[in-house]
GROMACS .gro file of C-alpha atoms in nm:
model
  256
    1MET     CA    1   0.000   0.000   0.000
    2THR     CA    2   0.108   0.357  -0.071
    3ALA     CA    3   0.031   0.638   0.173
    4LEU     CA    4  -0.139   0.940   0.013
    5ARG     CA    5  -0.184   1.284   0.171
    6ILE     CA    6  -0.400   1.549   0.005
    7VAL     CA    7  -0.483   1.905   0.105
    8THR     CA    8  -0.724   2.127  -0.087
    9TRP     CA    9  -0.749   2.496   0.002
   10ASN     CA   10  -0.909   2.803  -0.150
   11LEU     CA   11  -0.656   3.069  -0.050
   12GLN     CA   12  -0.839   3.387  -0.159
   13GLY     CA   13  -0.506   3.496  -0.305
   14SER     CA   14  -0.633   3.838  -0.413
   15LYS     CA   15  -0.625   3.933  -0.044
   16GLY     CA   16  -0.262   3.822  -0.009
   17VAL     CA   17  -0.095   3.498   0.103
   18ASP     CA   18   0.118   3.452   0.415
   19VAL     CA   19   0.370   3.220   0.253
   20SER     CA   20   0.575   3.130   0.560
   21VAL     CA   21   0.275   3.045   0.777
   22ILE     CA   22   0.086   2.856   0.508
   23GLY     CA   23   0.400   2.669   0.400
   24GLY     CA   24   0.450   2.544   0.755
   25LEU     CA   25   0.086   2.441   0.786
   26LEU     CA   26   0.105   2.247   0.459
   27ARG     CA   27   0.414   2.059   0.578
   28ALA     CA   28   0.233   1.955   0.896
   29MET     CA   29  -0.086   1.857   0.713
   30THR     CA   30   0.086   1.637   0.453
   31ALA     CA   31   0.351   1.471   0.671
   32GLY     CA   32   0.384   1.095   0.640
   33GLY     CA   33   0.271   1.050   0.283
   34ASP     CA   34   0.460   0.861   0.012
   35ILE     CA   35   0.263   1.083  -0.225
   36GLN     CA   36   0.188   1.435  -0.099
   37VAL     CA   37  -0.034   1.667  -0.300
   38VAL     CA   38  -0.163   2.020  -0.236
   39ALA     CA   39  -0.439   2.161  -0.458
   40LEU     CA   40  -0.502   2.536  -0.440
   41GLN     CA   41  -0.775   2.760  -0.575
   42GLU     CA   42  -0.786   3.142  -0.605
   43VAL     CA   43  -0.407   3.166  -0.611
   44GLN     CA   44  -0.177   3.379  -0.825
   45ARG     CA   45   0.116   3.222  -1.006
   46ARG     CA   46   0.378   3.402  -0.798
   47GLN     CA   47   0.198   3.291  -0.481
   48ALA     CA   48   0.192   2.931  -0.598
   49ARG     CA   49   0.563   2.944  -0.677
   50ALA     CA   50   0.646   3.087  -0.335
   51LEU     CA   51   0.432   2.827  -0.159
   52ALA     CA   52   0.591   2.546  -0.357
   53LEU     CA   53   0.933   2.659  -0.231
   54ALA     CA   54   0.810   2.712   0.127
   55TRP     CA   55   0.639   2.373   0.139
   56GLY     CA   56   0.926   2.190  -0.026
   57ALA     CA   57   0.751   2.078  -0.344
   58LYS     CA   58   0.954   1.888  -0.600
   59ASP     CA   59   0.724   2.007  -0.877
   60TRP     CA   60   0.422   2.232  -0.924
   61ARG     CA   61   0.183   2.352  -1.193
   62TRP     CA   62  -0.032   2.664  -1.213
   63ALA     CA   63  -0.323   2.729  -1.451
   64ARG     CA   64  -0.482   3.069  -1.516
   65LYS     CA   65  -0.852   3.093  -1.449
   66HIS     CA   66  -0.909   3.462  -1.523
   67LEU     CA   67  -0.747   3.805  -1.543
   68PRO     CA   68  -0.946   4.019  -1.298
   69TYR     CA   69  -0.757   4.338  -1.385
   70GLY     CA   70  -0.716   4.273  -1.757
   71PRO     CA   71  -0.411   4.167  -1.962
   72LEU     CA   72  -0.208   4.479  -1.873
   73VAL     CA   73  -0.190   4.358  -1.512
   74TRP     CA   74  -0.117   3.996  -1.602
   75TRP     CA   75   0.072   3.925  -1.280
   76ARG     CA   76  -0.254   3.959  -1.082
   77ALA     CA   77  -0.417   3.675  -1.273
   78GLU     CA   78  -0.594   3.420  -1.051
   79GLY     CA   79  -0.594   3.050  -1.104
   80LEU     CA   80  -0.548   2.698  -0.975
   81ALA     CA   81  -0.232   2.518  -0.867
   82VAL     CA   82  -0.119   2.166  -0.786
   83LEU     CA   83   0.197   2.114  -0.580
   84ALA     CA   84   0.358   1.775  -0.520
   85ILE     CA   85   0.654   1.613  -0.347
   86ARG     CA   86   0.707   1.415  -0.667
   87ASP     CA   87   0.748   1.488  -1.035
   88LEU     CA   88   0.442   1.596  -1.232
   89ASP     CA   89   0.464   1.446  -1.579
   90ALA     CA   90   0.145   1.581  -1.739
   91HIS     CA   91  -0.054   1.903  -1.723
   92ASP     CA   92  -0.351   2.044  -1.912
   93VAL     CA   93  -0.665   2.253  -1.872
   94THR     CA   94  -1.026   2.208  -1.984
   95PRO     CA   95  -1.250   2.520  -1.998
   96LEU     CA   96  -1.585   2.480  -1.824
   97THR     CA   97  -1.745   2.806  -1.944
   98PRO     CA   98  -1.721   2.837  -2.323
   99GLY     CA   99  -1.775   3.194  -2.440
  100VAL     CA  100  -1.691   3.359  -2.107
  101ARG     CA  101  -1.416   3.619  -2.149
  102SER     CA  102  -1.078   3.563  -1.982
  103TRP     CA  103  -1.111   3.867  -1.751
  104SER     CA  104  -1.448   3.758  -1.606
  105TYR     CA  105  -1.456   3.594  -1.263
  106ARG     CA  106  -1.726   3.370  -1.409
  107ARG     CA  107  -1.468   3.190  -1.620
  108ARG     CA  108  -1.405   2.840  -1.480
  109ILE     CA  109  -1.158   2.566  -1.567
  110LEU     CA  110  -1.060   2.210  -1.480
  111GLN     CA  111  -0.688   2.163  -1.421
  112PHE     CA  112  -0.538   1.815  -1.430
  113VAL     CA  113  -0.189   1.684  -1.358
  114ARG     CA  114  -0.037   1.337  -1.325
  115VAL     CA  115   0.173   1.277  -1.014
  116ASP     CA  116   0.458   1.042  -1.098
  117HIS     CA  117   0.509   0.726  -0.892
  118PRO     CA  118   0.675   0.400  -1.002
  119THR     CA  119   0.374   0.180  -0.918
  120VAL     CA  120   0.076   0.403  -0.839
  121PRO     CA  121   0.074   0.725  -1.043
  122VAL     CA  122  -0.212   0.954  -0.943
  123MET     CA  123  -0.414   1.177  -1.174
  124VAL     CA  124  -0.519   1.489  -0.984
  125PHE     CA  125  -0.809   1.702  -1.109
  126ASN     CA  126  -0.844   2.048  -0.955
  127THR     CA  127  -1.137   2.284  -1.011
  128HIS     CA  128  -1.342   2.574  -0.875
  129LEU     CA  129  -1.703   2.562  -0.984
  130ALA     CA  130  -1.934   2.861  -1.032
  131SER     CA  131  -2.037   3.078  -0.741
  132HIS     CA  132  -2.329   3.323  -0.704
  133ASP     CA  133  -2.526   3.144  -0.972
  134ASP     CA  134  -2.821   2.911  -1.001
  135PRO     CA  135  -2.720   2.561  -0.881
  136ALA     CA  136  -2.803   2.438  -1.230
  137VAL     CA  137  -2.494   2.622  -1.358
  138ARG     CA  138  -2.271   2.424  -1.121
  139ALA     CA  139  -2.446   2.101  -1.213
  140ASP     CA  140  -2.380   2.170  -1.582
  141GLN     CA  141  -2.013   2.242  -1.510
  142ALA     CA  142  -1.988   1.920  -1.309
  143VAL     CA  143  -2.110   1.728  -1.613
  144ILE     CA  144  -1.834   1.887  -1.824
  145VAL     CA  145  -1.579   1.789  -1.559
  146ALA     CA  146  -1.708   1.431  -1.554
  147GLU     CA  147  -1.695   1.412  -1.934
  148ALA     CA  148  -1.336   1.541  -1.935
  149ILE     CA  149  -1.230   1.285  -1.674
  150THR     CA  150  -1.396   1.007  -1.871
  151ALA     CA  151  -1.214   1.115  -2.188
  152ILE     CA  152  -0.878   1.117  -2.008
  153ARG     CA  153  -0.942   0.767  -1.875
  154ARG     CA  154  -0.957   0.637  -2.231
  155SER     CA  155  -0.599   0.742  -2.298
  156ASP     CA  156  -0.438   0.735  -1.953
  157ARG     CA  157  -0.371   0.424  -1.748
  158THR     CA  158  -0.327   0.602  -1.415
  159VAL     CA  159  -0.403   0.375  -1.121
  160ALA     CA  160  -0.573   0.633  -0.897
  161GLU     CA  161  -0.779   0.948  -0.950
  162VAL     CA  162  -0.849   1.243  -0.722
  163LEU     CA  163  -1.090   1.528  -0.791
  164THR     CA  164  -1.037   1.818  -0.556
  165GLY     CA  165  -1.135   2.179  -0.518
  166ASP     CA  166  -1.395   2.438  -0.426
  167LEU     CA  167  -1.716   2.297  -0.572
  168ASN     CA  168  -1.937   2.572  -0.423
  169ALA     CA  169  -2.195   2.300  -0.371
  170PRO     CA  170  -2.348   2.298  -0.022
  171ASP     CA  171  -2.640   2.055  -0.015
  172GLU     CA  172  -2.650   2.017  -0.395
  173PRO     CA  173  -2.692   1.650  -0.484
  174ALA     CA  174  -2.730   1.733  -0.852
  175THR     CA  175  -2.376   1.870  -0.872
  176LEU     CA  176  -2.221   1.569  -0.697
  177ALA     CA  177  -2.430   1.321  -0.897
  178ALA     CA  178  -2.215   1.374  -1.207
  179PHE     CA  179  -1.909   1.256  -1.014
  180ARG     CA  180  -2.079   0.958  -0.854
  181ALA     CA  181  -2.187   0.853  -1.203
  182ILE     CA  182  -1.820   0.809  -1.301
  183ASP     CA  183  -1.733   0.628  -0.977
  184LEU     CA  184  -1.566   0.912  -0.791
  185HIS     CA  185  -1.666   0.897  -0.425
  186ASP     CA  186  -1.676   1.167  -0.161
  187ALA     CA  187  -1.381   1.127   0.077
  188TRP     CA  188  -1.564   1.293   0.364
  189PRO     CA  189  -1.712   1.040   0.611
  190SER     CA  190  -2.090   1.022   0.609
  191THR     CA  191  -2.104   0.924   0.978
  192GLY     CA  192  -1.970   1.077   1.296
  193GLY     CA  193  -2.172   1.396   1.298
  194ASP     CA  194  -1.905   1.637   1.168
  195PRO     CA  195  -2.053   1.814   0.863
  196GLY     CA  196  -1.715   1.916   0.721
  197PHE     CA  197  -1.796   2.286   0.694
  198THR     CA  198  -1.514   2.490   0.536
  199ASN     CA  199  -1.658   2.838   0.480
  200PRO     CA  200  -1.639   3.106   0.606
  201SER     CA  201  -1.327   3.021   0.802
  202GLY     CA  202  -1.415   3.229   1.108
  203ALA     CA  203  -1.752   3.065   1.168
  204PRO     CA  204  -1.807   2.797   0.903
  205TYR     CA  205  -2.162   2.694   0.822
  206GLN     CA  206  -2.135   2.546   0.472
  207ARG     CA  207  -1.933   2.276   0.302
  208LEU     CA  208  -1.782   2.407  -0.023
  209ASP     CA  209  -1.450   2.220  -0.048
  210TYR     CA  210  -1.427   1.856  -0.151
  211VAL     CA  211  -1.200   1.566  -0.230
  212LEU     CA  212  -1.346   1.282  -0.435
  213VAL     CA  213  -1.151   0.966  -0.511
  214SER     CA  214  -1.153   0.654  -0.727
  215ALA     CA  215  -1.207   0.307  -0.581
  216SER     CA  216  -0.836   0.222  -0.547
  217ILE     CA  217  -0.799   0.501  -0.288
  218VAL     CA  218  -0.910   0.399   0.062
  219ILE     CA  219  -0.967   0.689   0.301
  220THR     CA  220  -0.813   0.655   0.648
  221SER     CA  221  -0.897   1.002   0.781
  222ALA     CA  222  -1.050   1.333   0.675
  223ASP     CA  223  -1.056   1.652   0.876
  224VAL     CA  224  -1.110   2.026   0.869
  225ALA     CA  225  -0.922   2.230   1.129
  226LEU     CA  226  -1.173   2.421   1.341
  227GLY     CA  227  -1.152   2.672   1.623
  228VAL     CA  228  -0.821   2.832   1.525
  229ALA     CA  229  -0.843   3.209   1.569
  230THR     CA  230  -0.586   3.282   1.298
  231TRP     CA  231  -0.761   3.099   1.012
  232PRO     CA  232  -0.958   3.406   0.892
  233MET     CA  233  -0.632   3.597   0.851
  234LEU     CA  234  -0.511   3.333   0.604
  235SER     CA  235  -0.822   3.276   0.391
  236ASP     CA  236  -1.200   3.279   0.397
  237HIS     CA  237  -1.189   2.900   0.351
  238LEU     CA  238  -1.053   2.630   0.580
  239PRO     CA  239  -0.819   2.368   0.436
  240LEU     CA  240  -0.952   2.014   0.393
  241ARG     CA  241  -0.700   1.737   0.466
  242ILE     CA  242  -0.730   1.375   0.354
  243ALA     CA  243  -0.514   1.077   0.450
  244ALA     CA  244  -0.552   0.762   0.244
  245THR     CA  245  -0.384   0.453   0.106
  246ILE     CA  246  -0.371   0.342  -0.256
  247GLU     CA  247  -0.435  -0.024  -0.329
  248PRO     CA  248  -0.380  -0.102  -0.698
  249GLY     CA  249  -0.635  -0.343  -0.833
  250SER     CA  250  -0.862  -0.304  -0.531
  251ASN     CA  251  -1.235  -0.286  -0.586
  252ALA     CA  252  -1.289  -0.144  -0.239
  253THR     CA  253  -1.522   0.152  -0.219
  254PRO     CA  254  -1.396   0.457  -0.027
  255GLU     CA  255  -1.598   0.610   0.251
  256SER     CA  256  -1.885   0.813   0.108
   0.00000   0.00000   0.00000
């Protein structure tokens, strides 16, 4: 078995990122994994680079989501990033909002990278679905994500798959249904009473951030850090941490 550690975090990078503090937190949250992955949303490229260095990433990839201040202020572009303590040997982006201009916050993408490992490479999908819209918009975007993942499966023989990110989907079964239909299962435990709220970080009341996994990934723990007074100074979201093992060839179903 291979130990996997995953953190997903919407950093609200437009408000600034405390690289030294967040880098230390990421090291603590991913310790002990043979494969360690951090997926970030709402992060600028320079912030992702600095966090990769602070965390100790071997490799990282950033993908532009939109240019909030236009092309003349390109360095303020916001996007998604995947950091790993292993080589990343593939990277691409699928648009989820055809026709939406690149400077609109409504533009959404799916980022995917392959994390290299000699026996259990992991395909990581990272996204940030629509906010402030009808839930049907998110459900439609989820279908596009599921179709993209299905297409990649036809050409990629990766053992394990992880879909992570800010799905903006509190209590929206229709959005999650597209992922269940392609056998990606929610990593958050359905028992135990903890609802897994991640937003807003000061007094969370809704679950927006998710990790979904394929059947070869068996969840051993999932947690959201609560009650820390400094969280709101870092982001308006709390990080979600997952510990798991990868069992190639297993038909076991993760916790859902």
